[in-house]
Amino acid sequence: VMGLSYGFFWSNRDFLALDSTNDDNRNYYYGLETFFYTITGVGVPYLIGAFIGATEHNGWFGGEVNMAYRIITIAVFLITILASFVIFRGKFQNPENKPFLFFRFERLWNKLLGLAALKGIAQGYIVTAPAMLIMTLVGNEATLGTVQSVGAILSAILLYILGRVSLPKDRLPILAVGLVLFALGGFFNAWFYSSVGVVIFMLCLVLSRPLIDIAYFPIQFRVIDIVSKSEQRSEFTYILSHEFGLYIGRLFGCGLFLILANFVSETFALRYALLIIGILQLLAYVIARNIDRECSRR
């Protein structure tokens, strides 16, 4: 259910991005939006935890922790209502009421689905691998939380800066640098397989993830702009189809890890799976360059 909700949220986010941006300003839009989203994702849980802890420590509301949870719940409802009001006042156009479930697409979109599958291969590892490696080779939950929080903030800042200064023509070079950094992180993790290797991998991941994302999403939106007009279909057709592409990649990536862990060893999987994924992901640059050339011809 959480996975479906997450996909639904990002699908609607993608549609709003398509409706309110164009190819010239999407680098900036994505960098700015993700900057605030990431900072909020780190800061809000910290503030909520601090408020709950302070309630018990300082005796607020009679030291009743449940009251702190009730206040937080009420605040969430109020913020949700306010956010709904802000979106309601926005000048967004509803998509036409068209069928949106299709299984056959033109060649350009099939190429983008291949790019989505390659991105999906790494997504599961980006979420789980740092936690497993840090817990295995570095430290405990406190170390994990600190590293991930600092990494998220650095990624958000880098995304904002890139969104401000980069142009559409810079997407392929940015993507190439991001893919190489991810592969290098997997290489150093496999080479050292120690706390030093994990730190180097985390540094590469912090730098590569925003680079890949800020190049990938504008490319995706550009292709949707073209194929939705060519095939006369709703943008939701391609947003939905794109999610399937990502999930196929995630399934392959998770399956690869499970196969290596079960038929070789868990240590082998933790050590070499990231390197294998990083090498496979380098194919994304070739596909993205081909997509960019076909889009330019149109």
PDB file of C-alpha atoms in Angstrom:
ATOM      1  CA  VAL A   1       0.000   0.000   0.000  1.00  0.00           C
ATOM      2  CA  MET A   2       2.821   2.399   0.879  1.00  0.00           C
ATOM      3  CA  GLY A   3       4.506   1.632  -2.445  1.00  0.00           C
ATOM      4  CA  LEU A   4       1.311   2.295  -4.397  1.00  0.00           C
ATOM      5  CA  SER A   5       0.695   5.516  -2.461  1.00  0.00           C
ATOM      6  CA  TYR A   6       4.264   6.609  -3.132  1.00  0.00           C
ATOM      7  CA  GLY A   7       3.849   5.921  -6.839  1.00  0.00           C
ATOM      8  CA  PHE A   8       0.512   7.773  -6.917  1.00  0.00           C
ATOM      9  CA  PHE A   9       2.090  10.812  -5.221  1.00  0.00           C
ATOM     10  CA  TRP A  10       4.987  10.999  -7.665  1.00  0.00           C
ATOM     11  CA  SER A  11       2.684  10.419 -10.647  1.00  0.00           C
ATOM     12  CA  ASN A  12       0.591  13.442  -9.696  1.00  0.00           C
ATOM     13  CA  ARG A  13       3.753  15.411  -9.011  1.00  0.00           C
ATOM     14  CA  ASP A  14       4.978  14.549 -12.509  1.00  0.00           C
ATOM     15  CA  PHE A  15       1.728  15.720 -14.067  1.00  0.00           C
ATOM     16  CA  LEU A  16       1.903  19.069 -12.239  1.00  0.00           C
ATOM     17  CA  ALA A  17       5.478  19.450 -13.469  1.00  0.00           C
ATOM     18  CA  LEU A  18       4.407  18.754 -17.052  1.00  0.00           C
ATOM     19  CA  ASP A  19       1.488  21.157 -16.803  1.00  0.00           C
ATOM     20  CA  SER A  20       3.352  24.098 -15.254  1.00  0.00           C
ATOM     21  CA  THR A  21       6.850  23.910 -16.822  1.00  0.00           C
ATOM     22  CA  ASN A  22       8.566  23.699 -20.188  1.00  0.00           C
ATOM     23  CA  ASP A  23      11.804  22.144 -21.390  1.00  0.00           C
ATOM     24  CA  ASP A  24      13.804  25.360 -20.884  1.00  0.00           C
ATOM     25  CA  ASN A  25      13.061  25.755 -17.159  1.00  0.00           C
ATOM     26  CA  ARG A  26      12.736  22.158 -15.920  1.00  0.00           C
ATOM     27  CA  ASN A  27      16.324  21.949 -14.671  1.00  0.00           C
ATOM     28  CA  TYR A  28      15.589  24.852 -12.343  1.00  0.00           C
ATOM     29  CA  TYR A  29      12.128  23.590 -11.364  1.00  0.00           C
ATOM     30  CA  TYR A  30      13.355  20.149 -10.398  1.00  0.00           C
ATOM     31  CA  GLY A  31      16.373  21.495  -8.493  1.00  0.00           C
ATOM     32  CA  LEU A  32      14.270  23.986  -6.531  1.00  0.00           C
ATOM     33  CA  GLU A  33      11.409  21.576  -5.793  1.00  0.00           C
ATOM     34  CA  THR A  34      13.716  18.810  -4.639  1.00  0.00           C
ATOM     35  CA  PHE A  35      15.745  21.217  -2.510  1.00  0.00           C
ATOM     36  CA  PHE A  36      12.677  22.139  -0.440  1.00  0.00           C
ATOM     37  CA  TYR A  37      11.334  18.579  -0.459  1.00  0.00           C
ATOM     38  CA  THR A  38      14.606  17.152   0.874  1.00  0.00           C
ATOM     39  CA  ILE A  39      15.152  19.825   3.509  1.00  0.00           C
ATOM     40  CA  THR A  40      11.580  19.293   4.700  1.00  0.00           C
ATOM     41  CA  GLY A  41      12.050  15.509   4.725  1.00  0.00           C
ATOM     42  CA  VAL A  42      15.046  15.874   7.045  1.00  0.00           C
ATOM     43  CA  GLY A  43      13.918  18.806   9.174  1.00  0.00           C
ATOM     44  CA  VAL A  44      10.291  17.915   9.912  1.00  0.00           C
ATOM     45  CA  PRO A  45      10.949  14.456  11.448  1.00  0.00           C
ATOM     46  CA  TYR A  46      13.683  16.036  13.592  1.00  0.00           C
ATOM     47  CA  LEU A  47      11.349  18.788  14.848  1.00  0.00           C
ATOM     48  CA  ILE A  48       8.547  16.306  15.567  1.00  0.00           C
ATOM     49  CA  GLY A  49      10.891  14.037  17.507  1.00  0.00           C
ATOM     50  CA  ALA A  50      12.281  17.005  19.439  1.00  0.00           C
ATOM     51  CA  PHE A  51       8.764  18.189  20.326  1.00  0.00           C
ATOM     52  CA  ILE A  52       7.699  14.746  21.569  1.00  0.00           C
ATOM     53  CA  GLY A  53      10.892  14.360  23.584  1.00  0.00           C
ATOM     54  CA  ALA A  54      10.598  17.843  25.079  1.00  0.00           C
ATOM     55  CA  THR A  55       6.985  17.189  26.062  1.00  0.00           C
ATOM     56  CA  GLU A  56       8.040  14.246  28.209  1.00  0.00           C
ATOM     57  CA  HIS A  57      11.264  15.827  29.504  1.00  0.00           C
ATOM     58  CA  ASN A  58       9.825  19.248  30.410  1.00  0.00           C
ATOM     59  CA  GLY A  59       6.444  18.050  31.607  1.00  0.00           C
ATOM     60  CA  TRP A  60       4.433  19.907  28.999  1.00  0.00           C
ATOM     61  CA  PHE A  61       0.729  18.961  28.980  1.00  0.00           C
ATOM     62  CA  GLY A  62       1.347  17.098  32.203  1.00  0.00           C
ATOM     63  CA  GLY A  63       4.156  15.128  30.567  1.00  0.00           C
ATOM     64  CA  GLU A  64       1.594  13.179  28.543  1.00  0.00           C
ATOM     65  CA  VAL A  65       3.256  12.048  25.330  1.00  0.00           C
ATOM     66  CA  ASN A  66      -0.082  11.074  23.760  1.00  0.00           C
ATOM     67  CA  MET A  67      -1.125  14.712  23.908  1.00  0.00           C
ATOM     68  CA  ALA A  68       1.967  15.646  21.891  1.00  0.00           C
ATOM     69  CA  TYR A  69       0.925  13.093  19.245  1.00  0.00           C
ATOM     70  CA  ARG A  70      -2.598  14.555  19.162  1.00  0.00           C
ATOM     71  CA  ILE A  71      -1.226  18.068  18.648  1.00  0.00           C
ATOM     72  CA  ILE A  72       1.015  16.850  15.831  1.00  0.00           C
ATOM     73  CA  THR A  73      -1.928  15.060  14.202  1.00  0.00           C
ATOM     74  CA  ILE A  74      -4.053  18.223  14.339  1.00  0.00           C
ATOM     75  CA  ALA A  75      -1.185  20.256  12.891  1.00  0.00           C
ATOM     76  CA  VAL A  76      -0.841  17.768  10.013  1.00  0.00           C
ATOM     77  CA  PHE A  77      -4.545  18.075   9.200  1.00  0.00           C
ATOM     78  CA  LEU A  78      -4.347  21.883   9.254  1.00  0.00           C
ATOM     79  CA  ILE A  79      -1.280  21.959   7.007  1.00  0.00           C
ATOM     80  CA  THR A  80      -2.940  19.491   4.618  1.00  0.00           C
ATOM     81  CA  ILE A  81      -6.022  21.706   4.374  1.00  0.00           C
ATOM     82  CA  LEU A  82      -3.824  24.757   3.778  1.00  0.00           C
ATOM     83  CA  ALA A  83      -1.832  22.920   1.087  1.00  0.00           C
ATOM     84  CA  SER A  84      -5.077  21.817  -0.608  1.00  0.00           C
ATOM     85  CA  PHE A  85      -6.274  25.410  -0.606  1.00  0.00           C
ATOM     86  CA  VAL A  86      -3.041  26.616  -2.197  1.00  0.00           C
ATOM     87  CA  ILE A  87      -3.232  23.942  -4.917  1.00  0.00           C
ATOM     88  CA  PHE A  88      -6.936  24.743  -5.500  1.00  0.00           C
ATOM     89  CA  ARG A  89      -6.013  28.354  -6.212  1.00  0.00           C
ATOM     90  CA  GLY A  90      -3.356  27.295  -8.712  1.00  0.00           C
ATOM     91  CA  LYS A  91      -4.133  27.621 -12.414  1.00  0.00           C
ATOM     92  CA  PHE A  92      -3.662  23.991 -13.387  1.00  0.00           C
ATOM     93  CA  GLN A  93      -5.538  22.429 -16.279  1.00  0.00           C
ATOM     94  CA  ASN A  94      -7.166  19.073 -15.731  1.00  0.00           C
ATOM     95  CA  PRO A  95      -6.140  16.467 -18.304  1.00  0.00           C
ATOM     96  CA  GLU A  96      -8.668  15.454 -20.916  1.00  0.00           C
ATOM     97  CA  ASN A  97     -10.768  12.452 -19.976  1.00  0.00           C
ATOM     98  CA  LYS A  98      -9.059   9.901 -22.227  1.00  0.00           C
ATOM     99  CA  PRO A  99      -8.133   6.232 -21.849  1.00  0.00           C
ATOM    100  CA  PHE A 100      -4.709   6.004 -20.258  1.00  0.00           C
ATOM    101  CA  LEU A 101      -3.893   2.274 -20.125  1.00  0.00           C
ATOM    102  CA  PHE A 102      -1.948   1.205 -23.215  1.00  0.00           C
ATOM    103  CA  PHE A 103       0.707  -1.423 -23.868  1.00  0.00           C
ATOM    104  CA  ARG A 104       1.997  -0.450 -27.304  1.00  0.00           C
ATOM    105  CA  PHE A 105       3.995   2.734 -27.826  1.00  0.00           C
ATOM    106  CA  GLU A 106       6.186   4.295 -30.468  1.00  0.00           C
ATOM    107  CA  ARG A 107       9.909   3.633 -30.491  1.00  0.00           C
ATOM    108  CA  LEU A 108      10.934   6.840 -28.709  1.00  0.00           C
ATOM    109  CA  TRP A 109       8.870   6.011 -25.633  1.00  0.00           C
ATOM    110  CA  ASN A 110      10.117   2.428 -25.586  1.00  0.00           C
ATOM    111  CA  LYS A 111      13.648   3.814 -25.400  1.00  0.00           C
ATOM    112  CA  LEU A 112      12.625   5.963 -22.433  1.00  0.00           C
ATOM    113  CA  LEU A 113      11.170   2.877 -20.736  1.00  0.00           C
ATOM    114  CA  GLY A 114      14.560   1.199 -21.137  1.00  0.00           C
ATOM    115  CA  LEU A 115      16.164   4.233 -19.512  1.00  0.00           C
ATOM    116  CA  ALA A 116      13.588   4.034 -16.697  1.00  0.00           C
ATOM    117  CA  ALA A 117      14.381   0.351 -16.118  1.00  0.00           C
ATOM    118  CA  LEU A 118      18.094   1.151 -15.775  1.00  0.00           C
ATOM    119  CA  LYS A 119      17.285   3.900 -13.290  1.00  0.00           C
ATOM    120  CA  GLY A 120      14.983   1.550 -11.381  1.00  0.00           C
ATOM    121  CA  ILE A 121      17.753  -1.054 -11.043  1.00  0.00           C
ATOM    122  CA  ALA A 122      19.718   1.329  -8.838  1.00  0.00           C
ATOM    123  CA  GLN A 123      16.812   2.857  -6.919  1.00  0.00           C
ATOM    124  CA  GLY A 124      16.342  -0.050  -4.539  1.00  0.00           C
ATOM    125  CA  TYR A 125      20.051  -0.074  -3.747  1.00  0.00           C
ATOM    126  CA  ILE A 126      20.131   3.678  -3.151  1.00  0.00           C
ATOM    127  CA  VAL A 127      17.552   3.185  -0.379  1.00  0.00           C
ATOM    128  CA  THR A 128      18.812  -0.062   1.169  1.00  0.00           C
ATOM    129  CA  ALA A 129      22.524  -0.467   0.383  1.00  0.00           C
ATOM    130  CA  PRO A 130      23.790   2.480   2.479  1.00  0.00           C
ATOM    131  CA  ALA A 131      21.890   1.174   5.514  1.00  0.00           C
ATOM    132  CA  MET A 132      23.200  -2.389   5.111  1.00  0.00           C
ATOM    133  CA  LEU A 133      26.782  -1.307   4.468  1.00  0.00           C
ATOM    134  CA  ILE A 134      26.901   1.182   7.347  1.00  0.00           C
ATOM    135  CA  MET A 135      25.336  -1.254   9.800  1.00  0.00           C
ATOM    136  CA  THR A 136      27.708  -4.013   8.661  1.00  0.00           C
ATOM    137  CA  LEU A 137      31.011  -2.151   8.313  1.00  0.00           C
ATOM    138  CA  VAL A 138      30.795   1.240  10.033  1.00  0.00           C
ATOM    139  CA  GLY A 139      28.526   1.639  13.031  1.00  0.00           C
ATOM    140  CA  ASN A 140      25.026   1.704  14.438  1.00  0.00           C
ATOM    141  CA  GLU A 141      21.689   3.391  13.777  1.00  0.00           C
ATOM    142  CA  ALA A 142      22.961   6.769  15.001  1.00  0.00           C
ATOM    143  CA  THR A 143      25.753   6.685  12.438  1.00  0.00           C
ATOM    144  CA  LEU A 144      23.292   5.671   9.736  1.00  0.00           C
ATOM    145  CA  GLY A 145      20.896   8.514  10.567  1.00  0.00           C
ATOM    146  CA  THR A 146      23.649  11.117  10.659  1.00  0.00           C
ATOM    147  CA  VAL A 147      25.209  10.029   7.368  1.00  0.00           C
ATOM    148  CA  GLN A 148      21.876   9.874   5.551  1.00  0.00           C
ATOM    149  CA  SER A 149      20.705  13.259   6.892  1.00  0.00           C
ATOM    150  CA  VAL A 150      23.940  15.023   5.980  1.00  0.00           C
ATOM    151  CA  GLY A 151      23.949  13.307   2.586  1.00  0.00           C
ATOM    152  CA  ALA A 152      20.350  14.373   1.890  1.00  0.00           C
ATOM    153  CA  ILE A 153      21.079  18.017   2.739  1.00  0.00           C
ATOM    154  CA  LEU A 154      24.219  18.075   0.559  1.00  0.00           C
ATOM    155  CA  SER A 155      22.265  16.504  -2.315  1.00  0.00           C
ATOM    156  CA  ALA A 156      19.527  19.128  -1.990  1.00  0.00           C
ATOM    157  CA  ILE A 157      22.029  21.990  -2.071  1.00  0.00           C
ATOM    158  CA  LEU A 158      23.814  20.524  -5.100  1.00  0.00           C
ATOM    159  CA  LEU A 159      20.492  20.078  -6.922  1.00  0.00           C
ATOM    160  CA  TYR A 160      19.498  23.684  -6.269  1.00  0.00           C
ATOM    161  CA  ILE A 161      22.831  25.027  -7.541  1.00  0.00           C
ATOM    162  CA  LEU A 162      22.710  22.862 -10.660  1.00  0.00           C
ATOM    163  CA  GLY A 163      19.120  23.885 -11.303  1.00  0.00           C
ATOM    164  CA  ARG A 164      20.175  27.530 -11.223  1.00  0.00           C
ATOM    165  CA  VAL A 165      23.176  27.291 -13.550  1.00  0.00           C
ATOM    166  CA  SER A 166      22.564  24.343 -15.917  1.00  0.00           C
ATOM    167  CA  LEU A 167      20.856  24.475 -19.323  1.00  0.00           C
ATOM    168  CA  PRO A 168      19.062  21.773 -21.344  1.00  0.00           C
ATOM    169  CA  LYS A 169      22.242  21.169 -23.383  1.00  0.00           C
ATOM    170  CA  ASP A 170      24.082  20.309 -20.145  1.00  0.00           C
ATOM    171  CA  ARG A 171      21.892  17.321 -19.262  1.00  0.00           C
ATOM    172  CA  LEU A 172      23.874  14.624 -21.027  1.00  0.00           C
ATOM    173  CA  PRO A 173      27.264  15.701 -19.577  1.00  0.00           C
ATOM    174  CA  ILE A 174      25.671  15.933 -16.108  1.00  0.00           C
ATOM    175  CA  LEU A 175      24.147  12.472 -16.535  1.00  0.00           C
ATOM    176  CA  ALA A 176      27.499  11.045 -17.633  1.00  0.00           C
ATOM    177  CA  VAL A 177      29.307  12.446 -14.586  1.00  0.00           C
ATOM    178  CA  GLY A 178      26.592  11.112 -12.256  1.00  0.00           C
ATOM    179  CA  LEU A 179      26.701   7.617 -13.771  1.00  0.00           C
ATOM    180  CA  VAL A 180      30.499   7.457 -13.607  1.00  0.00           C
ATOM    181  CA  LEU A 181      30.508   8.598  -9.975  1.00  0.00           C
ATOM    182  CA  PHE A 182      27.987   5.883  -9.049  1.00  0.00           C
ATOM    183  CA  ALA A 183      30.086   3.235 -10.794  1.00  0.00           C
ATOM    184  CA  LEU A 184      33.234   4.509  -9.054  1.00  0.00           C
ATOM    185  CA  GLY A 185      31.461   4.316  -5.699  1.00  0.00           C
ATOM    186  CA  GLY A 186      30.567   0.685  -6.379  1.00  0.00           C
ATOM    187  CA  PHE A 187      34.150  -0.006  -7.467  1.00  0.00           C
ATOM    188  CA  PHE A 188      35.723   1.435  -4.317  1.00  0.00           C
ATOM    189  CA  ASN A 189      33.197  -0.384  -2.122  1.00  0.00           C
ATOM    190  CA  ALA A 190      34.112  -3.680  -3.815  1.00  0.00           C
ATOM    191  CA  TRP A 191      37.848  -2.917  -3.721  1.00  0.00           C
ATOM    192  CA  PHE A 192      38.109  -1.983  -0.036  1.00  0.00           C
ATOM    193  CA  TYR A 193      34.920  -3.517   1.450  1.00  0.00           C
ATOM    194  CA  SER A 194      35.590  -1.715   4.715  1.00  0.00           C
ATOM    195  CA  SER A 195      34.545   1.436   6.506  1.00  0.00           C
ATOM    196  CA  VAL A 196      36.820   3.396   4.154  1.00  0.00           C
ATOM    197  CA  GLY A 197      35.091   1.895   1.105  1.00  0.00           C
ATOM    198  CA  VAL A 198      31.672   2.676   2.553  1.00  0.00           C
ATOM    199  CA  VAL A 199      32.601   6.315   3.196  1.00  0.00           C
ATOM    200  CA  ILE A 200      33.918   6.689  -0.366  1.00  0.00           C
ATOM    201  CA  PHE A 201      30.776   5.037  -1.747  1.00  0.00           C
ATOM    202  CA  MET A 202      28.522   7.338   0.295  1.00  0.00           C
ATOM    203  CA  LEU A 203      30.442  10.378  -0.949  1.00  0.00           C
ATOM    204  CA  CYS A 204      30.068   9.207  -4.552  1.00  0.00           C
ATOM    205  CA  LEU A 205      26.375   8.482  -3.968  1.00  0.00           C
ATOM    206  CA  VAL A 206      25.733  11.926  -2.456  1.00  0.00           C
ATOM    207  CA  LEU A 207      27.258  13.520  -5.551  1.00  0.00           C
ATOM    208  CA  SER A 208      25.925  11.134  -8.220  1.00  0.00           C
ATOM    209  CA  ARG A 209      22.278  10.899  -7.176  1.00  0.00           C
ATOM    210  CA  PRO A 210      21.365  14.584  -7.739  1.00  0.00           C
ATOM    211  CA  LEU A 211      23.374  14.679 -10.961  1.00  0.00           C
ATOM    212  CA  ILE A 212      21.502  11.689 -12.392  1.00  0.00           C
ATOM    213  CA  ASP A 213      18.105  12.965 -11.237  1.00  0.00           C
ATOM    214  CA  ILE A 214      18.445  16.526 -12.502  1.00  0.00           C
ATOM    215  CA  ALA A 215      19.383  15.187 -15.942  1.00  0.00           C
ATOM    216  CA  TYR A 216      16.898  12.302 -16.047  1.00  0.00           C
ATOM    217  CA  PHE A 217      13.590  13.959 -15.159  1.00  0.00           C
ATOM    218  CA  PRO A 218      13.729  16.791 -17.727  1.00  0.00           C
ATOM    219  CA  ILE A 219      14.601  14.190 -20.374  1.00  0.00           C
ATOM    220  CA  GLN A 220      11.555  12.151 -19.308  1.00  0.00           C
ATOM    221  CA  PHE A 221       9.237  15.183 -19.454  1.00  0.00           C
ATOM    222  CA  ARG A 222      10.607  16.216 -22.841  1.00  0.00           C
ATOM    223  CA  VAL A 223       9.846  12.793 -24.294  1.00  0.00           C
ATOM    224  CA  ILE A 224       6.323  12.861 -22.793  1.00  0.00           C
ATOM    225  CA  ASP A 225       5.704  16.253 -24.420  1.00  0.00           C
ATOM    226  CA  ILE A 226       6.638  14.811 -27.810  1.00  0.00           C
ATOM    227  CA  VAL A 227       4.992  11.371 -27.743  1.00  0.00           C
ATOM    228  CA  SER A 228       1.743  12.561 -26.110  1.00  0.00           C
ATOM    229  CA  LYS A 229       1.222  14.928 -29.052  1.00  0.00           C
ATOM    230  CA  SER A 230       2.353  12.355 -31.609  1.00  0.00           C
ATOM    231  CA  GLU A 231       0.108   9.562 -30.320  1.00  0.00           C
ATOM    232  CA  GLN A 232      -2.724  11.870 -29.153  1.00  0.00           C
ATOM    233  CA  ARG A 233      -2.835  10.323 -25.680  1.00  0.00           C
ATOM    234  CA  SER A 234      -3.124  11.712 -22.184  1.00  0.00           C
ATOM    235  CA  GLU A 235       0.106  12.547 -20.324  1.00  0.00           C
ATOM    236  CA  PHE A 236      -1.083  10.160 -17.589  1.00  0.00           C
ATOM    237  CA  THR A 237      -0.661   7.314 -20.103  1.00  0.00           C
ATOM    238  CA  TYR A 238       3.088   7.845 -20.085  1.00  0.00           C
ATOM    239  CA  ILE A 239       3.403   8.661 -16.386  1.00  0.00           C
ATOM    240  CA  LEU A 240       1.682   5.358 -15.569  1.00  0.00           C
ATOM    241  CA  SER A 241       3.751   3.454 -18.108  1.00  0.00           C
ATOM    242  CA  HIS A 242       6.921   5.039 -16.725  1.00  0.00           C
ATOM    243  CA  GLU A 243       6.155   3.663 -13.257  1.00  0.00           C
ATOM    244  CA  PHE A 244       5.975   0.157 -14.730  1.00  0.00           C
ATOM    245  CA  GLY A 245       9.393   0.708 -16.308  1.00  0.00           C
ATOM    246  CA  LEU A 246      10.853   1.750 -12.959  1.00  0.00           C
ATOM    247  CA  TYR A 247       9.319  -1.231 -11.154  1.00  0.00           C
ATOM    248  CA  ILE A 248      10.703  -3.688 -13.705  1.00  0.00           C
ATOM    249  CA  GLY A 249      14.160  -2.275 -13.028  1.00  0.00           C
ATOM    250  CA  ARG A 250      13.648  -2.414  -9.269  1.00  0.00           C
ATOM    251  CA  LEU A 251      12.495  -6.029  -9.511  1.00  0.00           C
ATOM    252  CA  PHE A 252      15.590  -6.945 -11.515  1.00  0.00           C
ATOM    253  CA  GLY A 253      17.909  -5.128  -9.100  1.00  0.00           C
ATOM    254  CA  CYS A 254      16.405  -6.665  -5.989  1.00  0.00           C
ATOM    255  CA  GLY A 255      16.321 -10.070  -7.666  1.00  0.00           C
ATOM    256  CA  LEU A 256      20.000  -9.795  -8.537  1.00  0.00           C
ATOM    257  CA  PHE A 257      20.892  -9.065  -4.924  1.00  0.00           C
ATOM    258  CA  LEU A 258      18.775 -11.960  -3.628  1.00  0.00           C
ATOM    259  CA  ILE A 259      20.284 -14.370  -6.147  1.00  0.00           C
ATOM    260  CA  LEU A 260      23.833 -13.350  -5.243  1.00  0.00           C
ATOM    261  CA  ALA A 261      23.080 -13.492  -1.509  1.00  0.00           C
ATOM    262  CA  ASN A 262      21.397 -16.911  -1.665  1.00  0.00           C
ATOM    263  CA  PHE A 263      23.528 -18.716  -4.247  1.00  0.00           C
ATOM    264  CA  VAL A 264      26.918 -17.132  -3.549  1.00  0.00           C
ATOM    265  CA  SER A 265      27.009 -15.303  -0.208  1.00  0.00           C
ATOM    266  CA  GLU A 266      25.589 -12.241   1.521  1.00  0.00           C
ATOM    267  CA  THR A 267      29.074 -10.747   1.712  1.00  0.00           C
ATOM    268  CA  PHE A 268      29.556 -11.198  -2.039  1.00  0.00           C
ATOM    269  CA  ALA A 269      26.208  -9.505  -2.705  1.00  0.00           C
ATOM    270  CA  LEU A 270      27.010  -6.515  -0.481  1.00  0.00           C
ATOM    271  CA  ARG A 271      30.480  -6.234  -1.977  1.00  0.00           C
ATOM    272  CA  TYR A 272      29.890  -6.660  -5.694  1.00  0.00           C
ATOM    273  CA  ALA A 273      26.204  -6.004  -6.459  1.00  0.00           C
ATOM    274  CA  LEU A 274      26.687  -2.228  -6.388  1.00  0.00           C
ATOM    275  CA  LEU A 275      29.591  -2.519  -8.826  1.00  0.00           C
ATOM    276  CA  ILE A 276      27.510  -4.662 -11.202  1.00  0.00           C
ATOM    277  CA  ILE A 277      24.612  -2.196 -11.000  1.00  0.00           C
ATOM    278  CA  GLY A 278      26.949   0.750 -11.555  1.00  0.00           C
ATOM    279  CA  ILE A 279      28.405  -0.846 -14.703  1.00  0.00           C
ATOM    280  CA  LEU A 280      24.945  -1.694 -16.054  1.00  0.00           C
ATOM    281  CA  GLN A 281      23.786   1.861 -15.421  1.00  0.00           C
ATOM    282  CA  LEU A 282      26.492   3.239 -17.714  1.00  0.00           C
ATOM    283  CA  LEU A 283      24.306   2.014 -20.587  1.00  0.00           C
ATOM    284  CA  ALA A 284      21.860   4.763 -19.602  1.00  0.00           C
ATOM    285  CA  TYR A 285      24.127   7.392 -21.153  1.00  0.00           C
ATOM    286  CA  VAL A 286      24.054   5.651 -24.542  1.00  0.00           C
ATOM    287  CA  ILE A 287      20.250   5.414 -24.456  1.00  0.00           C
ATOM    288  CA  ALA A 288      19.843   9.001 -23.217  1.00  0.00           C
ATOM    289  CA  ARG A 289      22.095  10.327 -25.997  1.00  0.00           C
ATOM    290  CA  ASN A 290      20.063   8.426 -28.589  1.00  0.00           C
ATOM    291  CA  ILE A 291      16.827   9.793 -27.099  1.00  0.00           C
ATOM    292  CA  ASP A 292      18.199  13.349 -27.137  1.00  0.00           C
ATOM    293  CA  ARG A 293      19.143  13.090 -30.818  1.00  0.00           C
ATOM    294  CA  GLU A 294      15.698  11.751 -31.792  1.00  0.00           C
ATOM    295  CA  CYS A 295      13.966  14.481 -29.773  1.00  0.00           C
ATOM    296  CA  SER A 296      16.084  17.144 -31.483  1.00  0.00           C
ATOM    297  CA  ARG A 297      15.103  15.814 -34.916  1.00  0.00           C
ATOM    298  CA  ARG A 298      11.456  16.360 -34.026  1.00  0.00           C
TER     299      ARG A 298
END
